[in-house]
Protein backbone atom coordinates (compact mmCIF):
# COMPACT_ATOMS: atom_id res chain seq x y z
CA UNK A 1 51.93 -13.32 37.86
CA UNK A 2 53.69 -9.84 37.96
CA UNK A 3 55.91 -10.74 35.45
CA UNK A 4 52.97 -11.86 32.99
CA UNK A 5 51.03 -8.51 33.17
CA UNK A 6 54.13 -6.25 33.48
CA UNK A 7 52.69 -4.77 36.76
CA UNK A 8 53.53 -4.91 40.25
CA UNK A 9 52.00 -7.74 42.50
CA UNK A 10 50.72 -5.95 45.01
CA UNK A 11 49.10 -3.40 42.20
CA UNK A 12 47.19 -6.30 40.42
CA UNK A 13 45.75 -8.05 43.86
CA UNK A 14 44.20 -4.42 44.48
CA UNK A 15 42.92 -3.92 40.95
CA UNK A 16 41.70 -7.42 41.13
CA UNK A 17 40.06 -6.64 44.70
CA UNK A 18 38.10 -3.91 43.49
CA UNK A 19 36.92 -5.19 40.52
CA UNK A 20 35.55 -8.74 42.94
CA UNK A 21 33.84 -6.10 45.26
CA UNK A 22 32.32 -4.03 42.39
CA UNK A 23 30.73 -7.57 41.08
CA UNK A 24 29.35 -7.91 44.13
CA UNK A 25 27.92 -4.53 45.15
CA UNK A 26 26.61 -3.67 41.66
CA UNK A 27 25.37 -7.40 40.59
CA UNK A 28 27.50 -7.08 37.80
CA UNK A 29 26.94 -10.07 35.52
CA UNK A 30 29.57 -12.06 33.30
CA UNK A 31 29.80 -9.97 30.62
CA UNK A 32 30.00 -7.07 32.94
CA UNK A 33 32.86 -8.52 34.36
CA UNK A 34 34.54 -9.02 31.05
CA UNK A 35 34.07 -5.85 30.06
CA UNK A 36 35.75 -4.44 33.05
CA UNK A 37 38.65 -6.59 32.59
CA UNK A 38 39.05 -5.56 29.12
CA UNK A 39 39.24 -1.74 29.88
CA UNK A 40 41.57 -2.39 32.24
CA UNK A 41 44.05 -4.58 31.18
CA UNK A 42 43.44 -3.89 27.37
CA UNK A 43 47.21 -4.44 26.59
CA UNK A 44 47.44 -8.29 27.63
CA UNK A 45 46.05 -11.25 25.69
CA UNK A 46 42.99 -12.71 25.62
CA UNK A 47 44.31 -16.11 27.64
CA UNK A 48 45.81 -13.45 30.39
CA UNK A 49 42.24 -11.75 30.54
CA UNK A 50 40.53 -15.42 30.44
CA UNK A 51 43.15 -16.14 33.15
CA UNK A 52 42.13 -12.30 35.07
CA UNK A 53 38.11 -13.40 34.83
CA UNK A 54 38.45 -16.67 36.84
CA UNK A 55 40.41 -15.13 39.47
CA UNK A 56 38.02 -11.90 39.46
CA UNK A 57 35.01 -14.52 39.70
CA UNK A 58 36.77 -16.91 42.39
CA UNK A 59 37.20 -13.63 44.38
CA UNK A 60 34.00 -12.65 44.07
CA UNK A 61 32.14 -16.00 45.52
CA UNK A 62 34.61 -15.67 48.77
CA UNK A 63 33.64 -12.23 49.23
CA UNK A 64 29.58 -13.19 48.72
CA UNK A 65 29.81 -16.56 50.46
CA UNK A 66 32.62 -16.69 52.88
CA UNK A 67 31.90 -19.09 56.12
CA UNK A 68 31.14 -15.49 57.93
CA UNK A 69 30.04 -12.36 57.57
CA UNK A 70 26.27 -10.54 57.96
CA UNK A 71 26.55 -10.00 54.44
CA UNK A 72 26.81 -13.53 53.06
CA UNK A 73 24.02 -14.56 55.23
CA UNK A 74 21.32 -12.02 54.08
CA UNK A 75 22.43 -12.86 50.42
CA UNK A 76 22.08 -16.56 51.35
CA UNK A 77 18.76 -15.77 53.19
CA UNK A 78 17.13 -13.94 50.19
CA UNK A 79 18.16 -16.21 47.67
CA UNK A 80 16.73 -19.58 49.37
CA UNK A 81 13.76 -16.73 50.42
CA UNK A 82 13.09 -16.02 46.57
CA UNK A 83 13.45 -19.80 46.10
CA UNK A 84 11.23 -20.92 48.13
CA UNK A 85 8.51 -18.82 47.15
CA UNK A 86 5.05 -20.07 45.41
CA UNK A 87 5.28 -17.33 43.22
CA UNK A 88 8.62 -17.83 41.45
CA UNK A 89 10.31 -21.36 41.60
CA UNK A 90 7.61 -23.77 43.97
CA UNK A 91 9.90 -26.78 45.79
CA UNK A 92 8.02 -29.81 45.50
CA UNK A 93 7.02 -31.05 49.10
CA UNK A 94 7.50 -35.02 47.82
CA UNK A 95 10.24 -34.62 46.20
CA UNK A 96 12.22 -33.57 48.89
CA UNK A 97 10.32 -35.30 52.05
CA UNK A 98 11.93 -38.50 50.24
CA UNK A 99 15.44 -37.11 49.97
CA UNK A 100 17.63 -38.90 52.48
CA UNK A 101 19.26 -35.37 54.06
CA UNK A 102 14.94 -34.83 55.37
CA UNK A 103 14.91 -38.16 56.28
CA UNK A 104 18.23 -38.12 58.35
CA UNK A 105 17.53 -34.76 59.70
CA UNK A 106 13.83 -36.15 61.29
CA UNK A 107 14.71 -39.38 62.65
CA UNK A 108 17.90 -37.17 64.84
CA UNK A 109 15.38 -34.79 65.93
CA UNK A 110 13.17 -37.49 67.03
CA UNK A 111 15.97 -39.00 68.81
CA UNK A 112 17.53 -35.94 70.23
CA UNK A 113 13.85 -34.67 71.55
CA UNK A 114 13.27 -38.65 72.75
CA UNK A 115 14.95 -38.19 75.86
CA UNK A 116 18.03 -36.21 77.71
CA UNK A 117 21.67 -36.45 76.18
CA UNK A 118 24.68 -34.96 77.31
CA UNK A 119 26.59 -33.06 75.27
CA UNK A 120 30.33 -33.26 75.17
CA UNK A 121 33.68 -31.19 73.51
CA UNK A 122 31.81 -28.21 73.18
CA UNK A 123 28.34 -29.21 71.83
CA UNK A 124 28.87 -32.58 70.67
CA UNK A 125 26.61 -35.62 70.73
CA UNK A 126 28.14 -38.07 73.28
CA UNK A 127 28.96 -42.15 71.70
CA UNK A 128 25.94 -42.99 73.61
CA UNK A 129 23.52 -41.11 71.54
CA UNK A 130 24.89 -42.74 68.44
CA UNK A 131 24.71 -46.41 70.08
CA UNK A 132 20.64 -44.86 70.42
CA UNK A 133 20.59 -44.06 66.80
CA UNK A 134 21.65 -46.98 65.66
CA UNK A 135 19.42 -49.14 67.70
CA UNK A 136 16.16 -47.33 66.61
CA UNK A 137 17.12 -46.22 62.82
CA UNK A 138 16.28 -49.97 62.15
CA UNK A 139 12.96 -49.39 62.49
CA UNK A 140 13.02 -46.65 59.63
CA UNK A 141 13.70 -46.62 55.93
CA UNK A 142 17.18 -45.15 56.23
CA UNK A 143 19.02 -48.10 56.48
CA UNK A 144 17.49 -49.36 52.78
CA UNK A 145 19.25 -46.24 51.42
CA UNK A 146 22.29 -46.95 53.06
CA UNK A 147 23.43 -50.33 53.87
CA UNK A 148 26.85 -49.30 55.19
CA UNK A 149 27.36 -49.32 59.07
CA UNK A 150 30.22 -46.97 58.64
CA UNK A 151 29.04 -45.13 56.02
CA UNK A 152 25.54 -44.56 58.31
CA UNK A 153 27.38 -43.51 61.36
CA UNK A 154 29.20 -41.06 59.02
CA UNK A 155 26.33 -39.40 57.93
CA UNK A 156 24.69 -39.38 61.47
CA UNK A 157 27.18 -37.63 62.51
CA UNK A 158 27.14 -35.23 59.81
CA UNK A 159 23.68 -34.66 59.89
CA UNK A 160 23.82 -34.06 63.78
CA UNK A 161 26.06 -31.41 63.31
CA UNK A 162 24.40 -29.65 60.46
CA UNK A 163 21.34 -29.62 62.51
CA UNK A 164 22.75 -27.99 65.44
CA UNK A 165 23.64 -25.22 63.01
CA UNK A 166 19.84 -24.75 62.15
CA UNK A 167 17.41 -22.31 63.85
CA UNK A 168 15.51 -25.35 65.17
CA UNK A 169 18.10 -26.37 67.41
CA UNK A 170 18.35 -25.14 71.12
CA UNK A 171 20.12 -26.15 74.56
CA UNK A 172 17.51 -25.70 77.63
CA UNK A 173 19.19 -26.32 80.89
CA UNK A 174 21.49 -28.71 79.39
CA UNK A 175 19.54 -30.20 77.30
CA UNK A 176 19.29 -30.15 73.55
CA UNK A 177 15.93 -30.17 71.24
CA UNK A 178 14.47 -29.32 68.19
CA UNK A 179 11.45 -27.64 67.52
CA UNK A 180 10.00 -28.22 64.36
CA UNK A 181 6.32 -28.61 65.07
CA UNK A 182 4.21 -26.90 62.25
CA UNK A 183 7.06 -26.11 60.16
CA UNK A 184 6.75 -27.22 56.49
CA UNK A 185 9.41 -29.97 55.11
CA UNK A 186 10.02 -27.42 52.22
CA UNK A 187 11.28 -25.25 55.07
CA UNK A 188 12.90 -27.81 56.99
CA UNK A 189 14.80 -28.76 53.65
CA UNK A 190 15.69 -25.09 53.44
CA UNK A 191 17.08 -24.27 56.31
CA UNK A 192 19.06 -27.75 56.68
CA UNK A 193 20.44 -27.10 53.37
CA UNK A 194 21.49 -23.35 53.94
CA UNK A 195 23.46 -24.86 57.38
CA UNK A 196 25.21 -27.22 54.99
CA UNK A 197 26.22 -24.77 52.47
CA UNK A 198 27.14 -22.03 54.47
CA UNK A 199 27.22 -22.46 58.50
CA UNK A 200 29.02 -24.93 59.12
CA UNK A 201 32.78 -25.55 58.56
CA UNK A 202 33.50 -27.78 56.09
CA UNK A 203 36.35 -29.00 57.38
CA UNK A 204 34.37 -30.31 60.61
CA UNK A 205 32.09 -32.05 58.58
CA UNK A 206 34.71 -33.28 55.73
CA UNK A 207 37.68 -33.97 57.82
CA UNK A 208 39.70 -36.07 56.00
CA UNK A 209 41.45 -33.36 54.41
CA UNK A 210 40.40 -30.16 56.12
CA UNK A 211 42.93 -27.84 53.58
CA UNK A 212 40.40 -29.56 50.77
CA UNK A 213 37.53 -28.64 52.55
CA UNK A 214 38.46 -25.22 53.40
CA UNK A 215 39.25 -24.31 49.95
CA UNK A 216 36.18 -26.15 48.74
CA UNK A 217 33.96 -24.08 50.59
CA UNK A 218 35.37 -20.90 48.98
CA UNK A 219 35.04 -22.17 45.32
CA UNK A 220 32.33 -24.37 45.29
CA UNK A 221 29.60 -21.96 43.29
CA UNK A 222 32.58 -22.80 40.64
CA UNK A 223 31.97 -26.32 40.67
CA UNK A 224 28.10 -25.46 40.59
CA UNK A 225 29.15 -23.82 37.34
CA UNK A 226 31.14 -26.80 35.91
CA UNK A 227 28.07 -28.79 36.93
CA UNK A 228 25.16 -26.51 35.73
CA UNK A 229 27.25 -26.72 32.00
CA UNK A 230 27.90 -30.29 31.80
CA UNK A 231 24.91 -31.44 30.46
CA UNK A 232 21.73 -33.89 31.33
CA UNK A 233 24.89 -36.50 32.42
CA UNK A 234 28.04 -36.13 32.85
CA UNK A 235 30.76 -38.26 34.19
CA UNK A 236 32.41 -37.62 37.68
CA UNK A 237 35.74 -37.97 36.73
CA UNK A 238 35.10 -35.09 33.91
CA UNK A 239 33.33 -32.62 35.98
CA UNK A 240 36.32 -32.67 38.51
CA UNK A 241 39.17 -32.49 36.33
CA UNK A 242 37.26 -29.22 34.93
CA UNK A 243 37.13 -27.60 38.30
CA UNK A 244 41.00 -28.53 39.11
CA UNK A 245 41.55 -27.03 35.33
CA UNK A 246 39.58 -23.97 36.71
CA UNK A 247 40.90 -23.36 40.23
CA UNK A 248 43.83 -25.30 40.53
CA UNK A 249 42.06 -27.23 43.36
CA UNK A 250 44.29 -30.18 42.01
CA UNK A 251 45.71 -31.93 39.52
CA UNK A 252 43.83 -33.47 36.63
CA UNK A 253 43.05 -37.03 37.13
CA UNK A 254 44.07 -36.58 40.83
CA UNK A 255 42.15 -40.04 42.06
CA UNK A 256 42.65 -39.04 45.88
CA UNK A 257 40.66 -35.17 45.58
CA UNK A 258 38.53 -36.86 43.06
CA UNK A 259 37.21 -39.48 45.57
CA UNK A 260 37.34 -36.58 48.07
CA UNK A 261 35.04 -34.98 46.13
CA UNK A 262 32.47 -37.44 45.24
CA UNK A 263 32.57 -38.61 49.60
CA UNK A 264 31.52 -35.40 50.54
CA UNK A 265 30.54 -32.92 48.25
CA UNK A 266 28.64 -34.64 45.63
CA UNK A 267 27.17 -37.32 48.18
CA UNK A 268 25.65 -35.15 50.10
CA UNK A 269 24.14 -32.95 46.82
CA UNK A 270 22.30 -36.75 46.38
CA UNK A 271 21.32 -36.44 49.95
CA UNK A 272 19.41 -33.37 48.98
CA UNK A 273 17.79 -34.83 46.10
CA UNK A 274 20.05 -32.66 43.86
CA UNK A 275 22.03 -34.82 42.20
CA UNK A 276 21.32 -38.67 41.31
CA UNK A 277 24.25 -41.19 41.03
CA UNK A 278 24.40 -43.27 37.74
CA UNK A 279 26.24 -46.18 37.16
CA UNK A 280 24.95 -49.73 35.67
CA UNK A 281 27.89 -51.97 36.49
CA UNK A 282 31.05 -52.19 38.65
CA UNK A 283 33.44 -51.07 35.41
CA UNK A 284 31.29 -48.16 34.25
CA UNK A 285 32.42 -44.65 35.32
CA UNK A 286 30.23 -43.36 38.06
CA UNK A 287 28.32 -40.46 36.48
CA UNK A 288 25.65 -37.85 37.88
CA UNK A 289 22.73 -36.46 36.61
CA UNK A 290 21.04 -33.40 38.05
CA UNK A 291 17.45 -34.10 38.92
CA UNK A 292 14.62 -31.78 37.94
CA UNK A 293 14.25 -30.01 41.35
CA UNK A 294 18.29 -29.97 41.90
CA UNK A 295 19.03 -28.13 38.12
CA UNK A 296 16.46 -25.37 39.34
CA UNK A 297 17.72 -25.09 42.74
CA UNK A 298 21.79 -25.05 41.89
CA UNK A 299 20.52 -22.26 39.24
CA UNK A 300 18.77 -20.20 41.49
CA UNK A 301 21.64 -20.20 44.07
CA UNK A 302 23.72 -19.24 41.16
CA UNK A 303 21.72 -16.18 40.69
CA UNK A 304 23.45 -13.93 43.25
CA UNK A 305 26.27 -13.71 40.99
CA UNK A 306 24.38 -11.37 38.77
């Protein structure tokens, strides 16, 4: 890189530094950002500046959304704040009492405030309280929304963990419980959602490649972008190769981080009622469409960029 800008490397990580942290303190928007980079480095072509405005921009989402921080938190909080209010952008209570991430989330709390369960390594639900989970969630809906054993225990256990990451959650001589008596499911969805996005490691909840899910976490308002921009449907396959293309997260057409991708990140986007899987048969590329309520949410998360 120090060769391609005729500067020293250390020199360029700085001027890139303080440009990130300008975007962030002054709201600077894209074209602000461009216009920076252009007075700057005026002298190098217009791929090298392209190349300077992704890095700027990746540097700026760690900086606004790293796992921790006070600052990324209020940001957080006053975005899902603004989103949530009446006023500006109303959340549709049905649409998101039927996602499966509010469905998930109640029946655990219903379990976990059913009766006493030790906690183990640290905070964890013991095998036991699984065994209980799975035993009662056939009396729900859950299981018609996901007919997988394995797959089911999988998101139990990511949902439990989320949730202990929520506000709701508290230990009381041993013993766990959530409180969310009189509390909205628009708030509920809010607040389980902003422990998913920003509390809780993703590489305890995505484990199968924790280096993926560590840089995942850092960039993933870029894949929002690739998203947002890919129109009313777009193919899986497509929207990942254009976020390797843009962050070098992998190789294009790299099966194994696609799959990782749609596992984890994109699943649980469909949990949330944000995304919707398409795909008519078994030879058809899986595709996703953004629903309604999940274009204006992803957009209004975008908005602390600017």
């Amino acid at each position: 890189m120090s060769e391609i800008f005729g500067v020293k490397k250390h020199q360029l990580n700085r001027e890139i530094n303080y440009i990130a942290r300008k975007v962030v303190d002054c709201d600077y928007s894209k074209d602000m950002i461009r216009n920076e980079i252009e007075k700057k480095f005026c002298s190098v072509s217009r791929n090298e500046q392209d190349y300077l405005f992704n890095t700027v921009l990746e540097k700026s989402y760690q900086y606004v959304w790293a796992v921790d921080g006070t600052s990324t938190m209020t940001q957080f909080g006053r975005v899902l704040r603004d989103y949530s209010s009446e006023a500006l952008l109303p959340i549709q209570e049905r649409t998101v009492k039927d996602s499966l991430a509010i469905r998930l989330f109640e029946f655990l709390s219903d379990v976990i405030n059913s009766r006493p369960f030790a906690l183990v390594n640290g905070g964890s639900f013991c095998d036991e309280f699984y065994d209980h989970c799975i035993d009662r969630i056939a009396d729900t809906d859950i299981p018609q929304s996901v007919d997988d054993h394995e797959l089911l225990i999988i998101y139990l256990k990511q949902t439990a963990q989320m949730l202990r990451n929520t506000r709701f959650f508290s230990i009381d001589g041993g013993v766990p419980r959530v409180d969310i008596s009189d509390i909205s499911c628009t708030e509920i969805y809010l607040e389980f959602f902003a422990s998913f996005w920003s509390r809780v490691k993703w590489d305890d909840i995505f484990p199968s490649n924790p280096g993926a899910s560590r840089d995942l976490m850092k960039s993933k308002h870029i894949l929002v972008d690739v998203l947002l921009n890919s129109g009313a449907k777009a193919e899986l396959n497509s929207v990942a190769n254009n976020f390797f293309t843009m962050t070098g997260f992998g190789l294009r057409d790299d099966l194994l981080l696609i799959s990782y991708l749609d596992f984890y990140f994109f699943t649980w986007l469909s949990h949330f009622s944000i995304v919707k899987y398409c795909r008519c048969g078994n030879a058809d590329p899986v595709s996703l469409r953004l629903t309604p309520h999940g274009k204006r949410f992803l957009q209004q998360l975008q908005r602390v960029e600017r």
